[in-house]
Amino acid sequence: MSKRTWLIALAALMALAVGLRLWGTILAPVMRHPDEIFMVVFPLEFFSGDLNPHRFYYPTLHFYLLGLVYGVCFVLQNIFGAGWSRVEFAAYYIFWDPDALLVWARRLAWPLLRARWLLSGYWRGACTVPV
């Protein structure tokens, strides 16, 4: 197999992988893991004004970042005419349409996981290199 054929095959495989990843997060019907609903409900509880998550068996930094993302969604919806209060926004996305915010939670989880993976590899490497 020539180098050019190998590169074309590799590029096709990578394009297929990216396509499947995007199809699974954007176009496919939302299929939830049982714990994913907590990534919508717990950050929306910050809209009550109490910034204590009260649950520490999940990473709280993720909740705070999701609360920030959901706050941006709230502000953008008010700018473009939804006119909801914080309570109406939280109630709508908790009871009627959590899947809309679940997409944002999934999109935030991937960069966080990637950063954690890179940092853990960096620290492992830094700890094993003699000084």
Short mmCIF file of C-alpha atoms in Angstrom, two decimals:
data_model
loop_
_atom_site.label_atom_id
_atom_site.label_comp_id
_atom_site.label_asym_id
_atom_site.label_seq_id
_atom_site.Cartn_x
_atom_site.Cartn_y
_atom_site.Cartn_z
CA MET A 1 0.00 0.00 0.00
CA SER A 2 1.46 3.32 -1.03
CA LYS A 3 1.81 6.21 1.36
CA ARG A 4 -0.82 8.25 -0.50
CA THR A 5 -3.38 5.43 -0.34
CA TRP A 6 -2.66 4.96 3.35
CA LEU A 7 -3.19 8.69 4.03
CA ILE A 8 -6.46 8.70 2.09
CA ALA A 9 -7.68 5.67 4.04
CA LEU A 10 -6.67 7.32 7.32
CA ALA A 11 -8.42 10.58 6.37
CA ALA A 12 -11.57 8.65 5.42
CA LEU A 13 -11.51 6.77 8.71
CA MET A 14 -11.09 10.02 10.68
CA ALA A 15 -13.92 11.67 8.72
CA LEU A 16 -16.15 8.68 9.50
CA ALA A 17 -15.25 8.91 13.20
CA VAL A 18 -16.03 12.65 13.33
CA GLY A 19 -19.28 12.09 11.44
CA LEU A 20 -20.41 9.38 13.83
CA ARG A 21 -19.50 11.53 16.83
CA LEU A 22 -21.46 14.51 15.52
CA TRP A 23 -24.40 12.34 14.49
CA GLY A 24 -24.57 10.89 17.97
CA THR A 25 -24.59 14.27 19.71
CA ILE A 26 -26.55 16.43 17.28
CA LEU A 27 -28.82 14.49 14.96
CA ALA A 28 -29.72 11.35 16.87
CA PRO A 29 -32.66 11.30 19.23
CA VAL A 30 -31.46 12.09 22.71
CA MET A 31 -30.86 8.89 24.63
CA ARG A 32 -30.12 9.53 28.27
CA HIS A 33 -27.92 7.79 30.72
CA PRO A 34 -29.76 7.61 34.07
CA ASP A 35 -27.32 10.09 35.67
CA GLU A 36 -27.42 12.66 32.88
CA ILE A 37 -30.60 14.31 34.10
CA PHE A 38 -28.67 15.48 37.16
CA MET A 39 -26.45 17.55 34.85
CA VAL A 40 -29.56 19.57 34.01
CA VAL A 41 -31.44 19.63 37.31
CA PHE A 42 -28.63 20.36 39.78
CA PRO A 43 -27.15 23.37 37.90
CA LEU A 44 -30.64 24.82 37.36
CA GLU A 45 -31.09 24.83 41.14
CA PHE A 46 -28.47 27.61 41.24
CA PHE A 47 -31.12 29.84 39.65
CA SER A 48 -32.86 29.91 43.05
CA GLY A 49 -29.96 32.02 44.34
CA ASP A 50 -28.37 29.32 46.49
CA LEU A 51 -24.98 28.48 44.98
CA ASN A 52 -24.36 25.53 47.30
CA PRO A 53 -24.88 22.34 45.27
CA HIS A 54 -25.79 20.35 48.42
CA ARG A 55 -24.64 17.18 46.64
CA PHE A 56 -20.98 16.34 46.52
CA TYR A 57 -20.98 12.91 44.94
CA TYR A 58 -20.66 14.52 41.51
CA PRO A 59 -17.93 17.03 40.55
CA THR A 60 -19.16 20.45 41.61
CA LEU A 61 -16.96 22.39 39.17
CA HIS A 62 -18.96 20.80 36.38
CA PHE A 63 -22.20 22.00 38.01
CA TYR A 64 -20.90 25.55 38.33
CA LEU A 65 -19.74 25.63 34.70
CA LEU A 66 -23.07 24.22 33.55
CA GLY A 67 -24.87 26.82 35.66
CA LEU A 68 -22.85 29.48 33.87
CA VAL A 69 -23.69 28.01 30.45
CA TYR A 70 -27.37 27.77 31.37
CA GLY A 71 -27.23 31.37 32.61
CA VAL A 72 -25.93 32.46 29.21
CA CYS A 73 -28.80 30.53 27.60
CA PHE A 74 -31.24 32.32 29.92
CA VAL A 75 -29.84 35.75 29.07
CA LEU A 76 -29.87 35.01 25.33
CA GLN A 77 -33.47 33.82 25.50
CA ASN A 78 -34.48 37.01 27.28
CA ILE A 79 -32.62 39.15 24.74
CA PHE A 80 -34.39 37.42 21.87
CA GLY A 81 -37.84 37.68 23.40
CA ALA A 82 -38.68 34.69 25.60
CA GLY A 83 -39.35 36.97 28.59
CA TRP A 84 -39.20 34.19 31.18
CA SER A 85 -38.27 34.68 34.80
CA ARG A 86 -35.50 32.54 36.30
CA VAL A 87 -38.08 30.26 37.90
CA GLU A 88 -40.00 29.79 34.64
CA PHE A 89 -36.76 29.05 32.79
CA ALA A 90 -35.69 26.46 35.35
CA ALA A 91 -39.15 24.87 35.55
CA TYR A 92 -39.44 24.58 31.77
CA TYR A 93 -36.09 22.86 31.37
CA ILE A 94 -36.50 20.61 34.42
CA PHE A 95 -40.03 19.37 33.71
CA TRP A 96 -40.71 19.80 29.98
CA ASP A 97 -37.54 19.92 27.93
CA PRO A 98 -34.35 18.84 29.73
CA ASP A 99 -32.98 17.43 26.47
CA ALA A 100 -32.30 20.91 25.08
CA LEU A 101 -29.90 21.68 27.93
CA LEU A 102 -28.55 18.14 28.00
CA VAL A 103 -26.95 18.77 24.61
CA TRP A 104 -25.04 21.70 26.13
CA ALA A 105 -24.03 19.57 29.12
CA ARG A 106 -22.61 16.92 26.81
CA ARG A 107 -20.72 19.50 24.78
CA LEU A 108 -19.16 20.94 27.94
CA ALA A 109 -18.25 17.52 29.34
CA TRP A 110 -15.99 16.57 26.44
CA PRO A 111 -13.52 19.52 26.73
CA LEU A 112 -13.43 19.09 30.51
CA LEU A 113 -12.64 15.40 30.18
CA ARG A 114 -10.01 16.13 27.56
CA ALA A 115 -8.34 18.81 29.72
CA ARG A 116 -8.32 16.49 32.73
CA TRP A 117 -6.78 13.73 30.67
CA LEU A 118 -4.08 16.03 29.29
CA LEU A 119 -3.26 17.48 32.71
CA SER A 120 -3.09 14.08 34.38
CA GLY A 121 -0.70 12.91 31.69
CA TYR A 122 1.39 16.03 32.11
CA TRP A 123 1.64 15.61 35.88
CA ARG A 124 2.42 11.91 35.58
CA GLY A 125 5.21 12.73 33.17
CA ALA A 126 6.49 15.60 35.30
CA CYS A 127 6.62 13.39 38.39
CA THR A 128 8.63 10.66 36.69
CA VAL A 129 11.27 12.89 35.11
CA PRO A 130 14.30 13.23 37.41
CA VAL A 131 15.28 16.78 38.21
#
